[in-house]
Amino acid sequence: AQSVTQLGSHVSVSEGALVLLRCNYSSSVPPYLFWYVQYPNQGLQLLLKYTTGATLVKGINGFEAEFKKSETSFHLTKPSAHMSDAAEYFCAVSDSGGSNYKLTFGKGTLLTVNP
Amino acid sequence: GAGVSQSPRYKVAKRGQDVALRCDPISGHVSLFWYQQALGQGPEFLTYFQNEAQLDKSGLPSDRFFAERPEGSVSTLKIQRTQQEDSAVYLCASSQDRVNTEAFFGQGTRLTVV
């Protein structure tokens, strides 16, 4: 069984500061890893994904994440926060085998950006 | 269509009432998924269709939940005899192929059972 842990249900940063949202996973098979963002009253939007290859993945809106197998982590970062980054962020995992269609999500981290 | 469309956006049901939630996926997308998102939680998988075939329904919480996609496009999630614990946002997603490397989500239907 897979699981995802997002450390910190709420993260607050100042505009221009580094954003770091933490995600750890457990999986019995090599995983696919995802970060989604959810703005109020909107659906989930894919920020970035890791499937195979380069472990540092760049996504939209200046976000990136690094897959670290030894730490079972996939933390999301952005060098400089913008007010428009305020939203809820979800880390998700699927396996790379027969059930690769099924996403297991973390509980989410609400990002607040202060002016 | 331009994106995944779900209707209604909001639904209030009396306990014991049956409800039907509709999902229009992106045209041509083979895979369709339903997820349930309770307040303060991440989405949880309910069921998966590849075209009209329901290949996985392991996440449906009880036999009161039923999903169909008869022509391989529009899908309906039906909940019979709704209970308060069914209150949640129901999200539909579609992807172009079987491998879920990018699923596009709809805005969801917020169901409140009173």
PDB file of C-alpha atoms in Angstrom:
ATOM      1  CA  ALA A   1       0.000   0.000   0.000  1.00  0.00           C
ATOM      2  CA  GLN A   2       1.141   3.493  -0.743  1.00  0.00           C
ATOM      3  CA  SER A   3       0.929   6.522   1.480  1.00  0.00           C
ATOM      4  CA  VAL A   4       1.898  10.177   1.323  1.00  0.00           C
ATOM      5  CA  THR A   5       2.788  12.431   4.237  1.00  0.00           C
ATOM      6  CA  GLN A   6       2.868  16.177   3.857  1.00  0.00           C
ATOM      7  CA  LEU A   7       4.595  17.829   6.777  1.00  0.00           C
ATOM      8  CA  GLY A   8       2.763  20.964   7.833  1.00  0.00           C
ATOM      9  CA  SER A   9      -0.871  21.499   7.019  1.00  0.00           C
ATOM     10  CA  HIS A  10      -0.237  25.245   6.801  1.00  0.00           C
ATOM     11  CA  VAL A  11       2.890  27.093   5.664  1.00  0.00           C
ATOM     12  CA  SER A  12       3.184  30.869   5.728  1.00  0.00           C
ATOM     13  CA  VAL A  13       5.919  32.811   3.900  1.00  0.00           C
ATOM     14  CA  SER A  14       6.617  36.391   2.991  1.00  0.00           C
ATOM     15  CA  GLU A  15       6.459  37.551  -0.595  1.00  0.00           C
ATOM     16  CA  GLY A  16       9.885  37.000  -2.164  1.00  0.00           C
ATOM     17  CA  ALA A  17      10.909  34.326   0.335  1.00  0.00           C
ATOM     18  CA  LEU A  18      11.747  30.709  -0.403  1.00  0.00           C
ATOM     19  CA  VAL A  19       8.853  28.281  -0.558  1.00  0.00           C
ATOM     20  CA  LEU A  20       9.486  24.748   0.727  1.00  0.00           C
ATOM     21  CA  LEU A  21       6.649  22.252   0.950  1.00  0.00           C
ATOM     22  CA  ARG A  22       7.579  18.818   2.226  1.00  0.00           C
ATOM     23  CA  CYS A  23       6.366  15.466   0.962  1.00  0.00           C
ATOM     24  CA  ASN A  24       7.431  11.974   1.978  1.00  0.00           C
ATOM     25  CA  TYR A  25       5.991   8.810   0.524  1.00  0.00           C
ATOM     26  CA  SER A  26       6.001   5.097   1.072  1.00  0.00           C
ATOM     27  CA  SER A  27       5.673   2.706  -1.817  1.00  0.00           C
ATOM     28  CA  SER A  28       6.538  -0.922  -2.349  1.00  0.00           C
ATOM     29  CA  VAL A  29       7.375  -0.329  -6.016  1.00  0.00           C
ATOM     30  CA  PRO A  30       9.134   2.519  -7.850  1.00  0.00           C
ATOM     31  CA  PRO A  31       6.703   5.393  -7.733  1.00  0.00           C
ATOM     32  CA  TYR A  32       5.487   8.102 -10.000  1.00  0.00           C
ATOM     33  CA  LEU A  33       5.293  11.361  -8.024  1.00  0.00           C
ATOM     34  CA  PHE A  34       3.158  14.442  -8.557  1.00  0.00           C
ATOM     35  CA  TRP A  35       2.446  17.867  -7.134  1.00  0.00           C
ATOM     36  CA  TYR A  36      -0.961  19.437  -7.714  1.00  0.00           C
ATOM     37  CA  VAL A  37      -2.182  22.910  -6.796  1.00  0.00           C
ATOM     38  CA  GLN A  38      -5.767  23.776  -5.931  1.00  0.00           C
ATOM     39  CA  TYR A  39      -6.978  27.361  -5.979  1.00  0.00           C
ATOM     40  CA  PRO A  40     -10.257  28.177  -4.196  1.00  0.00           C
ATOM     41  CA  ASN A  41     -13.302  26.814  -6.012  1.00  0.00           C
ATOM     42  CA  GLN A  42     -11.155  25.339  -8.740  1.00  0.00           C
ATOM     43  CA  GLY A  43     -10.047  21.862  -9.708  1.00  0.00           C
ATOM     44  CA  LEU A  44      -6.617  20.403  -9.111  1.00  0.00           C
ATOM     45  CA  GLN A  45      -3.944  21.556 -11.552  1.00  0.00           C
ATOM     46  CA  LEU A  46      -0.786  19.581 -12.201  1.00  0.00           C
ATOM     47  CA  LEU A  47       2.352  21.519 -11.228  1.00  0.00           C
ATOM     48  CA  LEU A  48       4.946  18.880 -12.049  1.00  0.00           C
ATOM     49  CA  LYS A  49       5.559  15.157 -12.131  1.00  0.00           C
ATOM     50  CA  TYR A  50       8.374  12.650 -11.826  1.00  0.00           C
ATOM     51  CA  THR A  51       8.172   9.363 -13.674  1.00  0.00           C
ATOM     52  CA  THR A  52      11.688   8.345 -14.720  1.00  0.00           C
ATOM     53  CA  GLY A  53      14.974  10.008 -15.604  1.00  0.00           C
ATOM     54  CA  ALA A  54      16.265  13.241 -14.118  1.00  0.00           C
ATOM     55  CA  THR A  55      15.407  13.479 -10.440  1.00  0.00           C
ATOM     56  CA  LEU A  56      15.138  17.279 -10.438  1.00  0.00           C
ATOM     57  CA  VAL A  57      11.864  18.161 -12.075  1.00  0.00           C
ATOM     58  CA  LYS A  58      10.829  21.634 -13.162  1.00  0.00           C
ATOM     59  CA  GLY A  59       7.202  22.586 -13.353  1.00  0.00           C
ATOM     60  CA  ILE A  60       4.973  25.529 -14.064  1.00  0.00           C
ATOM     61  CA  ASN A  61       5.049  28.880 -12.287  1.00  0.00           C
ATOM     62  CA  GLY A  62       8.711  28.516 -11.268  1.00  0.00           C
ATOM     63  CA  PHE A  63       8.225  25.472  -9.032  1.00  0.00           C
ATOM     64  CA  GLU A  64      10.550  22.504  -8.951  1.00  0.00           C
ATOM     65  CA  ALA A  65      10.876  19.293  -6.963  1.00  0.00           C
ATOM     66  CA  GLU A  66      13.590  16.735  -6.425  1.00  0.00           C
ATOM     67  CA  PHE A  67      13.032  13.010  -6.108  1.00  0.00           C
ATOM     68  CA  LYS A  68      15.326  11.582  -3.432  1.00  0.00           C
ATOM     69  CA  LYS A  69      14.940   7.834  -3.303  1.00  0.00           C
ATOM     70  CA  SER A  70      17.162   7.396  -0.243  1.00  0.00           C
ATOM     71  CA  GLU A  71      15.001   9.815   1.723  1.00  0.00           C
ATOM     72  CA  THR A  72      11.695   8.772   0.088  1.00  0.00           C
ATOM     73  CA  SER A  73      11.019  12.459  -0.409  1.00  0.00           C
ATOM     74  CA  PHE A  74       9.703  14.735  -3.151  1.00  0.00           C
ATOM     75  CA  HIS A  75       9.808  18.242  -1.666  1.00  0.00           C
ATOM     76  CA  LEU A  76       8.455  21.187  -3.649  1.00  0.00           C
ATOM     77  CA  THR A  77      10.400  24.452  -3.806  1.00  0.00           C
ATOM     78  CA  LYS A  78      10.215  27.877  -5.364  1.00  0.00           C
ATOM     79  CA  PRO A  79      13.010  30.432  -4.858  1.00  0.00           C
ATOM     80  CA  SER A  80      10.776  33.481  -4.508  1.00  0.00           C
ATOM     81  CA  ALA A  81       7.132  33.395  -3.446  1.00  0.00           C
ATOM     82  CA  HIS A  82       4.529  35.491  -5.210  1.00  0.00           C
ATOM     83  CA  MET A  83       1.144  36.498  -3.859  1.00  0.00           C
ATOM     84  CA  SER A  84      -0.496  34.448  -6.606  1.00  0.00           C
ATOM     85  CA  ASP A  85       1.107  31.279  -5.198  1.00  0.00           C
ATOM     86  CA  ALA A  86      -1.326  31.280  -2.274  1.00  0.00           C
ATOM     87  CA  ALA A  87      -3.281  28.033  -2.643  1.00  0.00           C
ATOM     88  CA  GLU A  88      -3.463  24.470  -1.373  1.00  0.00           C
ATOM     89  CA  TYR A  89      -0.809  22.063  -2.587  1.00  0.00           C
ATOM     90  CA  PHE A  90      -1.165  18.298  -2.775  1.00  0.00           C
ATOM     91  CA  CYS A  91       1.557  15.718  -3.201  1.00  0.00           C
ATOM     92  CA  ALA A  92       0.496  12.451  -4.802  1.00  0.00           C
ATOM     93  CA  VAL A  93       1.998   9.092  -5.703  1.00  0.00           C
ATOM     94  CA  SER A  94       1.070   6.305  -8.036  1.00  0.00           C
ATOM     95  CA  ASP A  95       2.944   3.119  -8.646  1.00  0.00           C
ATOM     96  CA  SER A  96       4.749   2.506 -11.896  1.00  0.00           C
ATOM     97  CA  GLY A  97       3.223  -0.912 -12.333  1.00  0.00           C
ATOM     98  CA  GLY A  98      -0.237  -2.198 -13.062  1.00  0.00           C
ATOM     99  CA  SER A  99      -2.072   0.330 -10.886  1.00  0.00           C
ATOM    100  CA  ASN A 100      -0.309   3.395 -12.249  1.00  0.00           C
ATOM    101  CA  TYR A 101      -3.646   5.061 -12.944  1.00  0.00           C
ATOM    102  CA  LYS A 102      -4.494   5.418  -9.252  1.00  0.00           C
ATOM    103  CA  LEU A 103      -3.276   8.482  -7.353  1.00  0.00           C
ATOM    104  CA  THR A 104      -2.803   8.444  -3.583  1.00  0.00           C
ATOM    105  CA  PHE A 105      -2.825  12.005  -2.224  1.00  0.00           C
ATOM    106  CA  GLY A 106      -1.475  13.583   0.902  1.00  0.00           C
ATOM    107  CA  LYS A 107      -3.718  15.723   3.080  1.00  0.00           C
ATOM    108  CA  GLY A 108      -2.492  18.929   1.527  1.00  0.00           C
ATOM    109  CA  THR A 109      -0.548  22.013   2.631  1.00  0.00           C
ATOM    110  CA  LEU A 110      -2.167  25.418   2.582  1.00  0.00           C
ATOM    111  CA  LEU A 111       0.344  28.052   1.493  1.00  0.00           C
ATOM    112  CA  THR A 112      -0.203  31.619   2.636  1.00  0.00           C
ATOM    113  CA  VAL A 113       1.925  34.418   1.170  1.00  0.00           C
ATOM    114  CA  ASN A 114       2.184  37.606   3.218  1.00  0.00           C
ATOM    115  CA  PRO A 115       2.930  40.972   1.606  1.00  0.00           C
TER     116      PRO A 115
ATOM    117  CA  GLY B   1     -14.483  20.585 -24.501  1.00  0.00           C
ATOM    118  CA  ALA B   2     -11.786  22.835 -23.089  1.00  0.00           C
ATOM    119  CA  GLY B   3     -11.663  21.071 -19.756  1.00  0.00           C
ATOM    120  CA  VAL B   4     -13.389  18.572 -17.508  1.00  0.00           C
ATOM    121  CA  SER B   5     -16.866  19.779 -16.660  1.00  0.00           C
ATOM    122  CA  GLN B   6     -18.875  18.621 -13.653  1.00  0.00           C
ATOM    123  CA  SER B   7     -22.485  19.296 -12.761  1.00  0.00           C
ATOM    124  CA  PRO B   8     -24.050  20.340 -10.577  1.00  0.00           C
ATOM    125  CA  ARG B   9     -21.379  22.379  -8.813  1.00  0.00           C
ATOM    126  CA  TYR B  10     -23.309  22.233  -5.563  1.00  0.00           C
ATOM    127  CA  LYS B  11     -25.897  19.742  -4.369  1.00  0.00           C
ATOM    128  CA  VAL B  12     -27.818  19.654  -1.111  1.00  0.00           C
ATOM    129  CA  ALA B  13     -29.574  16.372  -0.456  1.00  0.00           C
ATOM    130  CA  LYS B  14     -31.775  15.233   2.389  1.00  0.00           C
ATOM    131  CA  ARG B  15     -30.585  12.094   4.135  1.00  0.00           C
ATOM    132  CA  GLY B  16     -31.975   9.089   2.313  1.00  0.00           C
ATOM    133  CA  GLN B  17     -32.288  10.856  -1.029  1.00  0.00           C
ATOM    134  CA  ASP B  18     -30.615   9.520  -4.183  1.00  0.00           C
ATOM    135  CA  VAL B  19     -28.229  11.808  -6.103  1.00  0.00           C
ATOM    136  CA  ALA B  20     -26.549  11.700  -9.504  1.00  0.00           C
ATOM    137  CA  LEU B  21     -23.374  13.606 -10.292  1.00  0.00           C
ATOM    138  CA  ARG B  22     -22.287  14.156 -13.876  1.00  0.00           C
ATOM    139  CA  CYS B  23     -18.827  14.384 -15.420  1.00  0.00           C
ATOM    140  CA  ASP B  24     -17.998  15.478 -18.965  1.00  0.00           C
ATOM    141  CA  PRO B  25     -14.348  14.594 -19.592  1.00  0.00           C
ATOM    142  CA  ILE B  26     -12.054  16.196 -22.115  1.00  0.00           C
ATOM    143  CA  SER B  27     -13.062  14.990 -25.568  1.00  0.00           C
ATOM    144  CA  GLY B  28     -11.122  11.927 -26.652  1.00  0.00           C
ATOM    145  CA  HIS B  29      -9.729  11.104 -23.228  1.00  0.00           C
ATOM    146  CA  VAL B  30      -9.649   7.374 -22.680  1.00  0.00           C
ATOM    147  CA  SER B  31      -9.341   7.289 -18.896  1.00  0.00           C
ATOM    148  CA  LEU B  32     -11.792   8.720 -16.384  1.00  0.00           C
ATOM    149  CA  PHE B  33     -11.494   8.783 -12.614  1.00  0.00           C
ATOM    150  CA  TRP B  34     -13.691   9.706  -9.671  1.00  0.00           C
ATOM    151  CA  TYR B  35     -12.242  10.898  -6.371  1.00  0.00           C
ATOM    152  CA  GLN B  36     -13.868  11.893  -3.086  1.00  0.00           C
ATOM    153  CA  GLN B  37     -12.422  14.796  -1.091  1.00  0.00           C
ATOM    154  CA  ALA B  38     -13.668  15.189   2.460  1.00  0.00           C
ATOM    155  CA  LEU B  39     -13.225  18.507   4.231  1.00  0.00           C
ATOM    156  CA  GLY B  40      -9.577  19.068   5.149  1.00  0.00           C
ATOM    157  CA  GLN B  41      -8.398  15.914   3.416  1.00  0.00           C
ATOM    158  CA  GLY B  42      -6.747  15.013   0.153  1.00  0.00           C
ATOM    159  CA  PRO B  43      -8.747  13.380  -2.619  1.00  0.00           C
ATOM    160  CA  GLU B  44      -9.320   9.641  -2.301  1.00  0.00           C
ATOM    161  CA  PHE B  45      -9.690   7.320  -5.253  1.00  0.00           C
ATOM    162  CA  LEU B  46     -13.141   5.914  -5.919  1.00  0.00           C
ATOM    163  CA  THR B  47     -13.178   4.316  -9.357  1.00  0.00           C
ATOM    164  CA  TYR B  48     -11.505   4.174 -12.778  1.00  0.00           C
ATOM    165  CA  PHE B  49     -12.852   3.718 -16.311  1.00  0.00           C
ATOM    166  CA  GLN B  50     -10.964   2.953 -19.464  1.00  0.00           C
ATOM    167  CA  ASN B  51     -13.409   3.907 -22.200  1.00  0.00           C
ATOM    168  CA  GLU B  52     -16.710   2.318 -21.100  1.00  0.00           C
ATOM    169  CA  ALA B  53     -15.117  -0.402 -18.998  1.00  0.00           C
ATOM    170  CA  GLN B  54     -14.987   0.087 -15.244  1.00  0.00           C
ATOM    171  CA  LEU B  55     -11.626  -1.481 -14.494  1.00  0.00           C
ATOM    172  CA  ASP B  56     -11.322  -0.606 -10.834  1.00  0.00           C
ATOM    173  CA  LYS B  57     -14.048   0.195  -8.331  1.00  0.00           C
ATOM    174  CA  SER B  58     -12.090  -0.716  -5.249  1.00  0.00           C
ATOM    175  CA  GLY B  59     -12.438   2.746  -3.696  1.00  0.00           C
ATOM    176  CA  LEU B  60     -16.228   2.920  -3.687  1.00  0.00           C
ATOM    177  CA  PRO B  61     -17.107   3.065   0.024  1.00  0.00           C
ATOM    178  CA  SER B  62     -20.272   0.989  -0.104  1.00  0.00           C
ATOM    179  CA  ASP B  63     -22.755  -0.624  -2.446  1.00  0.00           C
ATOM    180  CA  ARG B  64     -24.768   2.596  -2.299  1.00  0.00           C
ATOM    181  CA  PHE B  65     -22.201   4.092  -4.678  1.00  0.00           C
ATOM    182  CA  PHE B  66     -22.448   3.273  -8.367  1.00  0.00           C
ATOM    183  CA  ALA B  67     -20.643   4.751 -11.377  1.00  0.00           C
ATOM    184  CA  GLU B  68     -21.156   4.280 -15.083  1.00  0.00           C
ATOM    185  CA  ARG B  69     -19.760   5.491 -18.379  1.00  0.00           C
ATOM    186  CA  PRO B  70     -21.947   3.720 -20.922  1.00  0.00           C
ATOM    187  CA  GLU B  71     -20.602   5.260 -24.138  1.00  0.00           C
ATOM    188  CA  GLY B  72     -17.055   5.878 -23.050  1.00  0.00           C
ATOM    189  CA  SER B  73     -17.446   9.626 -22.626  1.00  0.00           C
ATOM    190  CA  VAL B  74     -19.820  11.160 -20.048  1.00  0.00           C
ATOM    191  CA  SER B  75     -19.831   9.494 -16.644  1.00  0.00           C
ATOM    192  CA  THR B  76     -22.343   9.546 -13.815  1.00  0.00           C
ATOM    193  CA  LEU B  77     -21.664   8.825 -10.160  1.00  0.00           C
ATOM    194  CA  LYS B  78     -24.814   7.806  -8.348  1.00  0.00           C
ATOM    195  CA  ILE B  79     -25.225   7.643  -4.599  1.00  0.00           C
ATOM    196  CA  GLN B  80     -28.314   5.933  -3.235  1.00  0.00           C
ATOM    197  CA  ARG B  81     -29.881   6.622   0.155  1.00  0.00           C
ATOM    198  CA  THR B  82     -27.384   9.371   0.968  1.00  0.00           C
ATOM    199  CA  GLN B  83     -25.989   9.631   4.484  1.00  0.00           C
ATOM    200  CA  GLN B  84     -24.271  12.503   6.254  1.00  0.00           C
ATOM    201  CA  GLU B  85     -20.850  10.887   5.881  1.00  0.00           C
ATOM    202  CA  ASP B  86     -21.265  11.135   2.109  1.00  0.00           C
ATOM    203  CA  SER B  87     -20.872  14.921   2.368  1.00  0.00           C
ATOM    204  CA  ALA B  88     -17.726  15.770   0.401  1.00  0.00           C
ATOM    205  CA  VAL B  89     -16.459  17.222  -2.852  1.00  0.00           C
ATOM    206  CA  TYR B  90     -16.581  14.674  -5.656  1.00  0.00           C
ATOM    207  CA  LEU B  91     -13.874  15.225  -8.235  1.00  0.00           C
ATOM    208  CA  CYS B  92     -13.773  13.822 -11.727  1.00  0.00           C
ATOM    209  CA  ALA B  93     -10.572  13.622 -13.769  1.00  0.00           C
ATOM    210  CA  SER B  94      -9.662  12.404 -17.215  1.00  0.00           C
ATOM    211  CA  SER B  95      -6.441  11.564 -18.969  1.00  0.00           C
ATOM    212  CA  GLN B  96      -5.523  10.927 -22.554  1.00  0.00           C
ATOM    213  CA  ASP B  97      -4.338   7.388 -22.131  1.00  0.00           C
ATOM    214  CA  ARG B  98      -4.176   4.582 -19.668  1.00  0.00           C
ATOM    215  CA  VAL B  99      -0.981   5.687 -17.977  1.00  0.00           C
ATOM    216  CA  ASN B 100      -1.932   8.380 -15.480  1.00  0.00           C
ATOM    217  CA  THR B 101       0.951  10.726 -16.125  1.00  0.00           C
ATOM    218  CA  GLU B 102      -1.300  13.741 -16.395  1.00  0.00           C
ATOM    219  CA  ALA B 103      -4.851  13.723 -15.141  1.00  0.00           C
ATOM    220  CA  PHE B 104      -6.973  16.839 -15.680  1.00  0.00           C
ATOM    221  CA  PHE B 105      -9.436  17.535 -12.889  1.00  0.00           C
ATOM    222  CA  GLY B 106     -12.822  19.169 -12.941  1.00  0.00           C
ATOM    223  CA  GLN B 107     -13.925  21.751 -10.369  1.00  0.00           C
ATOM    224  CA  GLY B 108     -15.854  19.137  -8.465  1.00  0.00           C
ATOM    225  CA  THR B 109     -19.371  18.792  -7.096  1.00  0.00           C
ATOM    226  CA  ARG B 110     -19.812  19.739  -3.449  1.00  0.00           C
ATOM    227  CA  LEU B 111     -22.402  17.424  -1.928  1.00  0.00           C
ATOM    228  CA  THR B 112     -23.950  18.324   1.408  1.00  0.00           C
ATOM    229  CA  VAL B 113     -26.274  15.807   3.019  1.00  0.00           C
ATOM    230  CA  VAL B 114     -28.576  17.298   5.649  1.00  0.00           C
TER     231      VAL B 114
END
